[in-house]
CSV table of N, CA and C and ligand atoms in Angstrom, one decimal:
chain,number,residue,atom,x,y,z
A,1,UNK,N,8.1,20.6,-15.0
A,1,UNK,CA,7.7,19.3,-15.6
A,1,UNK,C,7.1,18.4,-14.4
A,2,UNK,N,6.1,17.7,-14.7
A,2,UNK,CA,5.5,16.9,-13.7
A,2,UNK,C,5.7,15.4,-13.9
A,3,UNK,N,5.9,14.7,-12.9
A,3,UNK,CA,6.1,13.3,-12.9
A,3,UNK,C,4.8,12.6,-12.4
A,4,UNK,N,4.3,11.6,-13.2
A,4,UNK,CA,3.1,10.9,-12.7
A,4,UNK,C,3.5,9.5,-12.5
A,5,UNK,N,3.1,8.9,-11.3
A,5,UNK,CA,3.4,7.6,-10.9
A,5,UNK,C,2.2,6.8,-10.6
A,6,UNK,N,2.1,5.6,-11.3
A,6,UNK,CA,1.0,4.7,-11.0
A,6,UNK,C,1.4,3.8,-9.8
A,7,UNK,N,0.7,3.9,-8.7
A,7,UNK,CA,1.0,3.1,-7.5
A,7,UNK,C,-0.1,2.1,-7.3
A,8,UNK,N,0.3,0.8,-7.1
A,8,UNK,CA,-0.7,-0.2,-6.8
A,8,UNK,C,-0.6,-0.5,-5.3
A,9,UNK,N,-1.7,-0.7,-4.7
A,9,UNK,CA,-1.8,-1.0,-3.2
A,9,UNK,C,-2.3,-2.4,-3.1
A,10,UNK,N,-1.4,-3.3,-2.6
A,10,UNK,CA,-1.6,-4.7,-2.7
A,10,UNK,C,-1.6,-5.4,-1.4
A,11,UNK,N,-2.5,-6.5,-1.3
A,11,UNK,CA,-2.5,-7.3,0.0
A,11,UNK,C,-3.9,-7.9,0.1
A,12,UNK,N,-4.0,-8.8,1.1
A,12,UNK,CA,-5.2,-9.5,1.3
A,12,UNK,C,-6.4,-8.5,1.6
A,13,UNK,N,-7.6,-9.1,1.4
A,13,UNK,CA,-8.8,-8.3,1.7
A,13,UNK,C,-8.9,-7.8,3.2
A,14,UNK,N,-9.4,-6.6,3.4
A,14,UNK,CA,-9.7,-6.1,4.7
A,14,UNK,C,-8.5,-5.6,5.5
A,15,UNK,N,-7.3,-5.5,4.8
A,15,UNK,CA,-6.1,-5.0,5.6
A,15,UNK,C,-6.1,-3.5,5.6
A,16,UNK,N,-7.0,-2.9,4.8
A,16,UNK,CA,-7.1,-1.4,4.9
A,16,UNK,C,-6.6,-0.7,3.6
A,17,UNK,N,-6.5,-1.4,2.5
A,17,UNK,CA,-6.0,-0.8,1.3
A,17,UNK,C,-6.9,0.4,0.8
A,18,UNK,N,-8.2,0.1,0.6
A,18,UNK,CA,-9.1,1.2,0.2
A,18,UNK,C,-9.1,2.4,1.2
A,19,UNK,N,-9.1,2.0,2.4
A,19,UNK,CA,-9.0,3.1,3.5
A,19,UNK,C,-7.8,3.9,3.4
A,20,UNK,N,-6.6,3.3,3.1
A,20,UNK,CA,-5.4,4.0,2.9
A,20,UNK,C,-5.4,5.0,1.8
A,21,UNK,N,-6.0,4.5,0.7
A,21,UNK,CA,-6.1,5.4,-0.5
A,21,UNK,C,-7.0,6.6,-0.3
A,22,UNK,N,-8.2,6.3,0.4
A,22,UNK,CA,-9.1,7.3,0.7
A,22,UNK,C,-8.5,8.4,1.7
A,23,UNK,N,-7.8,7.8,2.7
A,23,UNK,CA,-7.1,8.7,3.7
A,23,UNK,C,-6.1,9.6,3.0
A,24,UNK,N,-5.3,9.0,2.2
A,24,UNK,CA,-4.2,9.8,1.6
A,24,UNK,C,-4.7,10.8,0.5
A,25,UNK,N,-5.7,10.4,-0.3
A,25,UNK,CA,-6.2,11.3,-1.4
A,25,UNK,C,-7.3,12.2,-1.0
A,26,UNK,N,-8.1,11.8,0.0
A,26,UNK,CA,-9.3,12.6,0.4
A,26,UNK,C,-9.2,13.1,1.8
A,27,UNK,N,-8.3,12.5,2.6
A,27,UNK,CA,-8.2,13.0,4.0
A,27,UNK,C,-9.3,12.5,4.9
A,28,UNK,N,-9.9,11.4,4.5
A,28,UNK,CA,-11.0,10.9,5.3
A,28,UNK,C,-10.8,9.4,5.7
A,29,UNK,N,-11.5,9.0,6.8
A,29,UNK,CA,-11.5,7.6,7.2
A,29,UNK,C,-12.9,7.3,7.6
A,30,UNK,N,-13.5,6.2,7.0
A,30,UNK,CA,-14.8,5.7,7.3
A,30,UNK,C,-14.8,4.3,7.7
A,31,UNK,N,-15.6,3.9,8.6
A,31,UNK,CA,-15.7,2.5,9.1
A,31,UNK,C,-16.0,1.5,8.0
A,32,UNK,N,-17.0,1.9,7.1
A,32,UNK,CA,-17.3,1.0,6.0
A,32,UNK,C,-17.3,1.7,4.7
A,33,UNK,N,-16.1,1.7,4.2
A,33,UNK,CA,-15.8,2.4,2.9
A,33,UNK,C,-16.3,1.5,1.7
A,34,UNK,N,-17.1,2.0,0.8
A,34,UNK,CA,-17.5,1.3,-0.4
A,34,UNK,C,-16.9,1.9,-1.6
A,35,UNK,N,-16.2,1.1,-2.4
A,35,UNK,CA,-15.6,1.7,-3.6
A,35,UNK,C,-16.6,2.3,-4.5
A,36,UNK,N,-16.3,3.5,-5.0
A,36,UNK,CA,-17.1,4.2,-5.9
A,36,UNK,C,-17.1,3.5,-7.2
A,37,UNK,N,-18.2,3.1,-7.7
A,37,UNK,CA,-18.2,2.3,-9.0
A,37,UNK,C,-17.7,3.2,-10.1
A,38,UNK,N,-16.9,2.7,-10.9
A,38,UNK,CA,-16.4,3.4,-12.1
A,38,UNK,C,-15.1,4.2,-11.9
A,39,UNK,N,-14.7,4.3,-10.6
A,39,UNK,CA,-13.4,5.0,-10.4
A,39,UNK,C,-12.3,4.0,-10.2
A,40,UNK,N,-11.3,4.1,-11.1
A,40,UNK,CA,-10.1,3.2,-11.0
A,40,UNK,C,-9.1,3.6,-10.0
A,41,UNK,N,-8.9,4.9,-9.9
A,41,UNK,CA,-7.8,5.3,-9.0
A,41,UNK,C,-8.2,6.7,-8.4
A,42,UNK,N,-7.5,7.0,-7.3
A,42,UNK,CA,-7.6,8.4,-6.8
A,42,UNK,C,-6.2,9.0,-6.9
A,43,UNK,N,-6.1,10.3,-6.9
A,43,UNK,CA,-4.7,10.8,-7.0
A,43,UNK,C,-4.5,12.0,-6.1
A,44,UNK,N,-3.2,12.2,-5.8
A,44,UNK,CA,-2.7,13.3,-5.0
A,44,UNK,C,-1.4,13.9,-5.5
A,45,UNK,N,-1.3,15.2,-5.5
A,45,UNK,CA,-0.1,15.8,-6.0
A,45,UNK,C,0.8,16.2,-4.8
A,46,UNK,N,2.1,15.9,-4.8
A,46,UNK,CA,3.0,16.4,-3.8
A,46,UNK,C,4.2,16.9,-4.4
A,47,UNK,N,5.0,17.6,-3.6
A,47,UNK,CA,6.3,18.1,-4.1
A,47,UNK,C,7.4,17.3,-3.4
A,48,UNK,N,8.3,16.7,-4.2
A,48,UNK,CA,9.4,15.9,-3.6
A,48,UNK,C,10.7,16.3,-4.3
A,49,UNK,N,11.7,16.7,-3.6
A,49,UNK,CA,13.0,17.2,-4.1
A,49,UNK,C,12.7,18.3,-5.2
A,50,UNK,N,11.8,19.2,-4.9
A,50,UNK,CA,11.5,20.3,-5.8
A,50,UNK,C,10.8,19.9,-7.1
A,51,UNK,N,10.4,18.7,-7.1
A,51,UNK,CA,9.6,18.2,-8.3
A,51,UNK,C,8.2,18.0,-8.0
A,52,UNK,N,7.3,18.3,-8.9
A,52,UNK,CA,5.9,18.0,-8.8
A,52,UNK,C,5.7,16.6,-9.1
A,53,UNK,N,5.1,15.8,-8.2
A,53,UNK,CA,4.8,14.4,-8.4
A,53,UNK,C,3.3,14.2,-8.3
A,54,UNK,N,2.7,13.5,-9.3
A,54,UNK,CA,1.3,13.1,-9.2
A,54,UNK,C,1.3,11.6,-8.9
A,55,UNK,N,0.7,11.3,-7.8
A,55,UNK,CA,0.6,9.9,-7.4
A,55,UNK,C,-0.8,9.4,-7.7
A,56,UNK,N,-0.9,8.4,-8.6
A,56,UNK,CA,-2.2,7.8,-8.9
A,56,UNK,C,-2.3,6.5,-8.2
A,57,UNK,N,-3.2,6.4,-7.2
A,57,UNK,CA,-3.3,5.3,-6.4
A,57,UNK,C,-4.4,4.4,-6.8
A,58,UNK,N,-4.1,3.2,-7.3
A,58,UNK,CA,-5.0,2.3,-7.9
A,58,UNK,C,-5.6,1.4,-6.8
A,59,UNK,N,-6.9,1.2,-6.8
A,59,UNK,CA,-7.6,0.4,-5.9
A,59,UNK,C,-8.3,-0.8,-6.6
A,60,UNK,N,-8.4,-1.9,-5.9
A,60,UNK,CA,-9.1,-3.0,-6.4
A,60,UNK,C,-10.5,-3.0,-5.8
A,61,UNK,N,-11.5,-3.6,-6.5
A,61,UNK,CA,-12.9,-3.5,-6.0
A,61,UNK,C,-13.1,-4.7,-5.0
A,62,UNK,N,-12.1,-5.1,-4.3
A,62,UNK,CA,-12.3,-6.2,-3.3
A,62,UNK,C,-12.3,-7.6,-4.0
A,63,UNK,N,-11.7,-7.6,-5.2
A,63,UNK,CA,-11.6,-8.9,-5.9
A,63,UNK,C,-10.2,-9.5,-5.9
A,64,UNK,N,-9.6,-9.3,-4.7
A,64,UNK,CA,-8.2,-9.7,-4.6
A,64,UNK,C,-7.9,-11.1,-5.0
A,65,UNK,N,-8.9,-12.0,-4.8
A,65,UNK,CA,-8.6,-13.4,-5.1
A,65,UNK,C,-8.6,-13.8,-6.6
A,66,UNK,N,-9.1,-12.9,-7.4
A,66,UNK,CA,-9.2,-13.2,-8.9
A,66,UNK,C,-7.9,-12.7,-9.6
A,67,UNK,N,-7.1,-13.7,-10.0
A,67,UNK,CA,-5.9,-13.4,-10.7
A,67,UNK,C,-6.0,-12.6,-12.0
A,68,UNK,N,-7.0,-12.9,-12.8
A,68,UNK,CA,-7.2,-12.2,-14.1
A,68,UNK,C,-7.4,-10.7,-13.8
A,69,UNK,N,-8.2,-10.3,-12.8
A,69,UNK,CA,-8.5,-8.9,-12.5
A,69,UNK,C,-7.2,-8.2,-12.0
A,70,UNK,N,-6.5,-8.9,-11.1
A,70,UNK,CA,-5.4,-8.2,-10.5
A,70,UNK,C,-4.2,-8.0,-11.6
A,71,UNK,N,-4.2,-8.9,-12.5
A,71,UNK,CA,-3.1,-8.8,-13.6
A,71,UNK,C,-3.3,-7.5,-14.3
A,72,UNK,N,-4.6,-7.2,-14.7
A,72,UNK,CA,-4.9,-5.9,-15.5
A,72,UNK,C,-4.6,-4.7,-14.6
A,73,UNK,N,-4.8,-4.9,-13.3
A,73,UNK,CA,-4.6,-3.8,-12.3
A,73,UNK,C,-3.2,-3.5,-12.2
A,74,UNK,N,-2.3,-4.5,-12.2
A,74,UNK,CA,-0.8,-4.2,-12.0
A,74,UNK,C,-0.2,-3.6,-13.3
A,75,UNK,N,-0.8,-3.8,-14.4
A,75,UNK,CA,-0.2,-3.3,-15.7
A,75,UNK,C,0.3,-1.9,-15.6
A,76,UNK,N,1.6,-1.7,-15.9
A,76,UNK,CA,2.1,-0.3,-16.0
A,76,UNK,C,2.4,0.3,-14.6
A,77,UNK,N,2.3,-0.5,-13.5
A,77,UNK,CA,2.6,0.0,-12.2
A,77,UNK,C,4.0,0.4,-12.1
A,78,UNK,N,4.3,1.6,-11.4
A,78,UNK,CA,5.6,2.1,-11.3
A,78,UNK,C,6.1,2.1,-9.8
A,79,UNK,N,5.2,1.8,-8.9
A,79,UNK,CA,5.5,1.7,-7.5
A,79,UNK,C,4.5,0.8,-6.8
A,80,UNK,N,4.8,0.2,-5.7
A,80,UNK,CA,3.9,-0.7,-5.0
A,80,UNK,C,3.9,-0.6,-3.5
A,81,UNK,N,2.8,-0.6,-2.9
A,81,UNK,CA,2.6,-0.7,-1.4
A,81,UNK,C,2.1,-2.1,-1.1
A,82,UNK,N,2.9,-2.9,-0.3
A,82,UNK,CA,2.5,-4.2,0.2
A,82,UNK,C,1.9,-4.0,1.6
A,83,UNK,N,0.7,-4.3,1.8
A,83,UNK,CA,0.0,-4.1,3.1
A,83,UNK,C,-0.4,-5.4,3.8
A,84,UNK,N,-0.1,-5.5,5.1
A,84,UNK,CA,-0.7,-6.5,5.9
A,84,UNK,C,-1.3,-5.8,7.1
A,85,UNK,N,-2.1,-6.6,7.9
A,85,UNK,CA,-2.8,-6.1,9.0
A,85,UNK,C,-2.2,-6.6,10.3
A,86,UNK,N,-2.1,-5.8,11.3
A,86,UNK,CA,-1.7,-6.1,12.7
A,86,UNK,C,-2.5,-7.3,13.3
A,87,UNK,N,-3.8,-7.3,12.9
A,87,UNK,CA,-4.7,-8.3,13.5
A,87,UNK,C,-5.0,-9.5,12.6
A,88,UNK,N,-4.3,-9.7,11.5
A,88,UNK,CA,-4.6,-10.7,10.6
A,88,UNK,C,-3.3,-11.4,10.1
A,89,UNK,N,-3.0,-12.6,10.8
A,89,UNK,CA,-1.8,-13.2,10.6
A,89,UNK,C,-1.6,-13.7,9.1
A,90,UNK,N,-2.8,-14.2,8.6
A,90,UNK,CA,-2.8,-14.7,7.2
A,90,UNK,C,-2.3,-13.6,6.2
A,91,UNK,N,-2.7,-12.4,6.5
A,91,UNK,CA,-2.3,-11.3,5.6
A,91,UNK,C,-0.8,-11.0,5.6
A,92,UNK,N,-0.2,-11.4,6.7
A,92,UNK,CA,1.3,-11.3,6.9
A,92,UNK,C,1.9,-12.4,6.1
A,93,UNK,N,1.4,-13.6,6.3
A,93,UNK,CA,2.0,-14.8,5.7
A,93,UNK,C,1.9,-14.8,4.1
A,94,UNK,N,1.0,-14.0,3.6
A,94,UNK,CA,0.8,-14.0,2.1
A,94,UNK,C,1.6,-12.8,1.4
A,95,UNK,N,2.3,-12.0,2.2
A,95,UNK,CA,3.1,-10.9,1.6
A,95,UNK,C,4.0,-11.4,0.5
A,96,UNK,N,4.8,-12.4,0.7
A,96,UNK,CA,5.7,-13.0,-0.3
A,96,UNK,C,5.0,-13.2,-1.6
A,97,UNK,N,3.8,-13.8,-1.6
A,97,UNK,CA,3.2,-14.2,-2.8
A,97,UNK,C,2.6,-13.0,-3.5
A,98,UNK,N,2.2,-12.0,-2.7
A,98,UNK,CA,1.7,-10.7,-3.4
A,98,UNK,C,2.9,-10.0,-4.1
A,99,UNK,N,4.0,-10.1,-3.4
A,99,UNK,CA,5.2,-9.4,-4.1
A,99,UNK,C,5.6,-10.1,-5.4
A,100,UNK,N,5.5,-11.5,-5.3
A,100,UNK,CA,5.8,-12.2,-6.5
A,100,UNK,C,4.9,-12.0,-7.7
A,101,UNK,N,3.6,-11.8,-7.3
A,101,UNK,CA,2.6,-11.5,-8.4
A,101,UNK,C,2.9,-10.2,-9.0
A,102,UNK,N,3.2,-9.2,-8.3
A,102,UNK,CA,3.5,-7.9,-8.8
A,102,UNK,C,4.7,-8.0,-9.7
A,103,UNK,N,5.7,-8.6,-9.1
A,103,UNK,CA,7.0,-8.7,-9.9
A,103,UNK,C,6.9,-9.5,-11.2
A,104,UNK,N,6.0,-10.5,-11.2
A,104,UNK,CA,5.8,-11.3,-12.4
A,104,UNK,C,5.2,-10.4,-13.5
A,105,UNK,N,4.4,-9.4,-13.1
A,105,UNK,CA,3.7,-8.6,-14.1
A,105,UNK,C,4.6,-7.4,-14.5
A,106,UNK,N,5.2,-6.7,-13.6
A,106,UNK,CA,5.9,-5.5,-13.9
A,106,UNK,C,7.4,-5.4,-13.5
A,107,UNK,N,7.9,-6.5,-13.0
A,107,UNK,CA,9.3,-6.5,-12.6
A,107,UNK,C,9.6,-5.8,-11.3
A,108,UNK,N,10.9,-5.4,-11.1
A,108,UNK,CA,11.3,-4.8,-9.9
A,108,UNK,C,11.0,-3.3,-9.8
A,109,UNK,N,10.0,-2.9,-9.1
A,109,UNK,CA,9.6,-1.5,-9.0
A,109,UNK,C,9.8,-1.0,-7.5
A,110,UNK,N,9.9,0.3,-7.3
A,110,UNK,CA,10.0,0.8,-5.9
A,110,UNK,C,8.8,0.2,-5.1
A,111,UNK,N,9.2,-0.4,-4.0
A,111,UNK,CA,8.1,-1.1,-3.2
A,111,UNK,C,8.4,-0.8,-1.7
A,112,UNK,N,7.3,-0.8,-0.9
A,112,UNK,CA,7.4,-0.5,0.5
A,112,UNK,C,6.5,-1.5,1.2
A,113,UNK,N,6.9,-1.9,2.4
A,113,UNK,CA,6.1,-2.9,3.2
A,113,UNK,C,5.4,-2.1,4.4
A,114,UNK,N,4.1,-2.3,4.5
A,114,UNK,CA,3.3,-1.6,5.5
A,114,UNK,C,2.5,-2.5,6.4
A,115,UNK,N,2.7,-2.3,7.7
A,115,UNK,CA,1.9,-3.0,8.7
A,115,UNK,C,0.8,-2.0,9.1
A,116,UNK,N,-0.4,-2.2,8.7
A,116,UNK,CA,-1.5,-1.3,9.0
A,116,UNK,C,-2.2,-1.7,10.3
A,117,UNK,N,-3.1,-0.8,10.8
A,117,UNK,CA,-3.9,-1.0,12.0
A,117,UNK,C,-3.1,-1.1,13.3
A,118,UNK,N,-2.0,-0.4,13.4
A,118,UNK,CA,-1.2,-0.5,14.7
A,118,UNK,C,-1.9,0.2,15.8
A,119,UNK,N,-3.0,0.8,15.6
A,119,UNK,CA,-3.9,1.3,16.7
A,119,UNK,C,-4.5,0.1,17.5
A,120,UNK,N,-4.6,-1.0,16.8
A,120,UNK,CA,-5.2,-2.2,17.5
A,120,UNK,C,-4.1,-3.1,18.1
A,121,UNK,N,-3.2,-2.4,18.8
A,121,UNK,CA,-2.0,-3.0,19.4
A,121,UNK,C,-2.3,-4.2,20.3
A,122,UNK,N,-3.4,-4.1,21.0
A,122,UNK,CA,-3.7,-5.2,22.0
A,122,UNK,C,-4.2,-6.5,21.2
A,123,UNK,N,-4.5,-6.4,19.9
A,123,UNK,CA,-5.0,-7.5,19.2
A,123,UNK,C,-3.9,-8.0,18.2
A,124,UNK,N,-2.6,-7.6,18.5
A,124,UNK,CA,-1.5,-8.0,17.6
A,124,UNK,C,-1.3,-9.5,17.5
A,125,UNK,N,-1.2,-10.0,16.2
A,125,UNK,CA,-0.9,-11.4,16.0
A,125,UNK,C,0.4,-11.5,15.2
A,126,UNK,N,1.1,-10.4,15.0
A,126,UNK,CA,2.4,-10.5,14.3
A,126,UNK,C,3.5,-9.8,15.2
A,127,UNK,N,4.5,-10.5,15.5
A,127,UNK,CA,5.5,-10.0,16.4
A,127,UNK,C,6.4,-9.0,15.6
A,128,UNK,N,6.8,-7.9,16.3
A,128,UNK,CA,7.7,-6.9,15.7
A,128,UNK,C,8.9,-7.5,15.0
A,129,UNK,N,9.5,-8.5,15.7
A,129,UNK,CA,10.8,-9.0,15.1
A,129,UNK,C,10.4,-9.8,13.8
A,130,UNK,N,9.3,-10.4,13.8
A,130,UNK,CA,8.9,-11.2,12.6
A,130,UNK,C,8.7,-10.2,11.4
A,131,UNK,N,8.0,-9.1,11.7
A,131,UNK,CA,7.7,-8.1,10.6
A,131,UNK,C,9.0,-7.5,10.1
A,132,UNK,N,9.9,-7.2,11.1
A,132,UNK,CA,11.2,-6.6,10.7
A,132,UNK,C,12.0,-7.6,9.9
A,133,UNK,N,11.9,-8.9,10.3
A,133,UNK,CA,12.6,-9.9,9.6
A,133,UNK,C,12.2,-10.1,8.2
A,134,UNK,N,10.9,-10.0,8.0
A,134,UNK,CA,10.4,-10.1,6.6
A,134,UNK,C,10.9,-8.9,5.8
A,135,UNK,N,10.8,-7.7,6.3
A,135,UNK,CA,11.3,-6.5,5.6
A,135,UNK,C,12.7,-6.7,5.2
A,136,UNK,N,13.5,-7.2,6.1
A,136,UNK,CA,14.9,-7.4,5.9
A,136,UNK,C,15.2,-8.4,4.8
A,137,UNK,N,14.5,-9.5,4.9
A,137,UNK,CA,14.6,-10.5,3.9
A,137,UNK,C,14.2,-10.1,2.5
A,138,UNK,N,13.2,-9.3,2.4
A,138,UNK,CA,12.7,-8.8,1.1
A,138,UNK,C,13.4,-7.5,0.7
A,139,UNK,N,14.3,-7.0,1.6
A,139,UNK,CA,15.0,-5.8,1.4
A,139,UNK,C,14.1,-4.6,1.1
A,140,UNK,N,13.1,-4.4,1.9
A,140,UNK,CA,12.1,-3.4,1.8
A,140,UNK,C,12.1,-2.4,3.0
A,141,UNK,N,11.9,-1.1,2.7
A,141,UNK,CA,11.6,-0.2,3.8
A,141,UNK,C,10.3,-0.6,4.4
A,142,UNK,N,10.3,-0.5,5.8
A,142,UNK,CA,9.1,-1.0,6.5
A,142,UNK,C,8.5,0.1,7.4
A,143,UNK,N,7.2,0.3,7.2
A,143,UNK,CA,6.5,1.3,8.0
A,143,UNK,C,5.3,0.6,8.8
A,144,UNK,N,5.2,1.0,10.1
A,144,UNK,CA,4.0,0.7,10.9
A,144,UNK,C,3.1,1.9,10.8
A,145,UNK,N,1.8,1.6,10.4
A,145,UNK,CA,0.9,2.7,10.1
A,145,UNK,C,-0.5,2.4,10.7
A,146,UNK,N,-1.2,3.5,10.9
A,146,UNK,CA,-2.6,3.4,11.2
A,146,UNK,C,-3.3,4.4,10.3
A,147,UNK,N,-4.1,3.8,9.4
A,147,UNK,CA,-4.9,4.7,8.5
A,147,UNK,C,-5.9,5.4,9.4
A,148,UNK,N,-6.5,4.7,10.4
A,148,UNK,CA,-7.5,5.2,11.2
A,148,UNK,C,-7.0,6.5,12.0
A,149,UNK,N,-5.8,6.4,12.6
A,149,UNK,CA,-5.2,7.5,13.3
A,149,UNK,C,-4.4,8.4,12.5
A,150,UNK,N,-4.3,8.1,11.2
A,150,UNK,CA,-3.5,8.9,10.3
A,150,UNK,C,-2.0,8.9,10.7
A,151,UNK,N,-1.5,7.8,11.0
A,151,UNK,CA,-0.1,7.6,11.4
A,151,UNK,C,0.7,7.0,10.3
A,152,UNK,N,1.7,7.7,9.8
A,152,UNK,CA,2.7,7.2,8.9
A,152,UNK,C,2.2,7.0,7.4
A,153,UNK,N,1.0,7.5,7.2
A,153,UNK,CA,0.4,7.3,5.8
A,153,UNK,C,1.1,8.2,4.8
A,154,UNK,N,1.3,9.4,5.1
A,154,UNK,CA,2.0,10.4,4.2
A,154,UNK,C,3.4,9.9,4.0
A,155,UNK,N,4.0,9.4,5.0
A,155,UNK,CA,5.4,9.0,4.9
A,155,UNK,C,5.6,7.9,3.9
A,156,UNK,N,4.7,6.9,3.9
A,156,UNK,CA,4.8,5.8,3.0
A,156,UNK,C,4.9,6.3,1.5
A,157,UNK,N,4.0,7.2,1.2
A,157,UNK,CA,3.9,7.6,-0.2
A,157,UNK,C,5.0,8.6,-0.6
A,158,UNK,N,5.5,9.4,0.4
A,158,UNK,CA,6.6,10.3,0.2
A,158,UNK,C,7.9,9.4,-0.1
A,159,UNK,N,8.0,8.4,0.7
A,159,UNK,CA,9.2,7.5,0.5
A,159,UNK,C,9.1,6.9,-0.9
A,160,UNK,N,8.0,6.4,-1.3
A,160,UNK,CA,7.9,5.8,-2.6
A,160,UNK,C,8.2,6.8,-3.8
A,161,UNK,N,7.7,8.0,-3.6
A,161,UNK,CA,7.9,9.0,-4.6
A,161,UNK,C,9.4,9.3,-4.7
A,162,UNK,N,10.1,9.4,-3.6
A,162,UNK,CA,11.5,9.7,-3.5
A,162,UNK,C,12.3,8.5,-4.2
A,163,UNK,N,11.9,7.3,-3.8
A,163,UNK,CA,12.6,6.1,-4.3
A,163,UNK,C,12.4,6.1,-5.9
A,164,UNK,N,11.2,6.4,-6.3
A,164,UNK,CA,11.0,6.4,-7.8
A,164,UNK,C,11.8,7.5,-8.5
A,165,UNK,N,12.0,8.6,-7.9
A,165,UNK,CA,12.7,9.7,-8.5
A,165,UNK,C,14.2,9.4,-8.6
A,166,UNK,N,14.7,8.6,-7.6
A,166,UNK,CA,16.1,8.2,-7.5
A,166,UNK,C,16.6,7.2,-8.6
A,167,UNK,N,15.6,6.6,-9.3
A,167,UNK,CA,16.0,5.5,-10.2
A,167,UNK,C,17.1,5.9,-11.1
B,1,GDP,P1,-9.3,-3.5,2.0
B,1,GDP,O1,-10.2,-4.7,1.7
B,1,GDP,O2,-7.9,-3.9,2.1
B,1,GDP,O3,-9.5,-2.4,0.9
B,1,GDP,O4,-9.7,-2.9,3.4
B,1,GDP,P2,-10.7,-1.7,3.8
B,1,GDP,O5,-10.0,-0.4,3.4
B,1,GDP,O6,-12.0,-1.9,3.2
B,1,GDP,O7,-10.7,-1.8,5.4
B,1,GDP,C1,-11.2,-2.9,6.0
B,1,GDP,C2,-11.7,-2.5,7.4
B,1,GDP,O8,-10.6,-2.2,8.2
B,1,GDP,C3,-12.6,-1.3,7.4
B,1,GDP,O9,-13.6,-1.5,8.3
B,1,GDP,C4,-11.7,-0.2,7.8
B,1,GDP,O10,-12.5,0.9,8.4
B,1,GDP,C5,-10.8,-0.9,8.8
B,1,GDP,N1,-9.5,-0.2,8.9
B,1,GDP,C6,-8.7,0.3,7.9
B,1,GDP,N2,-7.6,0.8,8.4
B,1,GDP,C7,-7.6,0.7,9.7
B,1,GDP,C8,-6.8,1.1,10.8
B,1,GDP,O11,-5.7,1.7,10.6
B,1,GDP,N3,-7.2,0.8,12.0
B,1,GDP,C9,-8.4,0.2,12.3
B,1,GDP,N4,-8.7,0.0,13.6
B,1,GDP,N5,-9.2,-0.2,11.3
B,1,GDP,C10,-8.9,0.1,10.0
B,2,MG,MG1,-10.7,-2.5,-0.8
């Protein structure tokens, strides 16, 4: 039997959400990724605890600021990736409100916090202890990742799938 999980990838624009989905589902990274019109999600199948899991990763078309659109996007979500960027302090400061928006729509679902673009270490605007503090306060597993260097991307989704199966 196969389990299918709708995963929403959430956060400010330009933190690397589309890139993360592309990387995980297609194994590619491009500097200027443009969403394919008409495609709502990409998927990847993995095996977790001897179970076949199909992860459907939903992407937004870069309309993060429009509440009406994001509401429809969250509907039926069973897991969530909250993403901020190493080089964008505002994206870190808004994580709370992204989490609240998702929760308001679908309640408490398996969620993970990701700091992307750790390859840009010299441009860091978020201190490690701040990021870890946020994860602790929100009681979320925290990953530092680089979609560009393919660091920790698989781990994020494996963790979510495991967490989902444990419910
Ligand atoms: P979205 O708006 O959150 O979907 O962000 P995008 O996926 O469109 O990425 C925004 C920009 O950040 C693009 O130019 C990506 O190539 C770049 N980007 C994404 N992930 C990384 C990363 O891990 N490291 C670096 N250096 N750039 C990244
Ligand atoms: Mg995008």
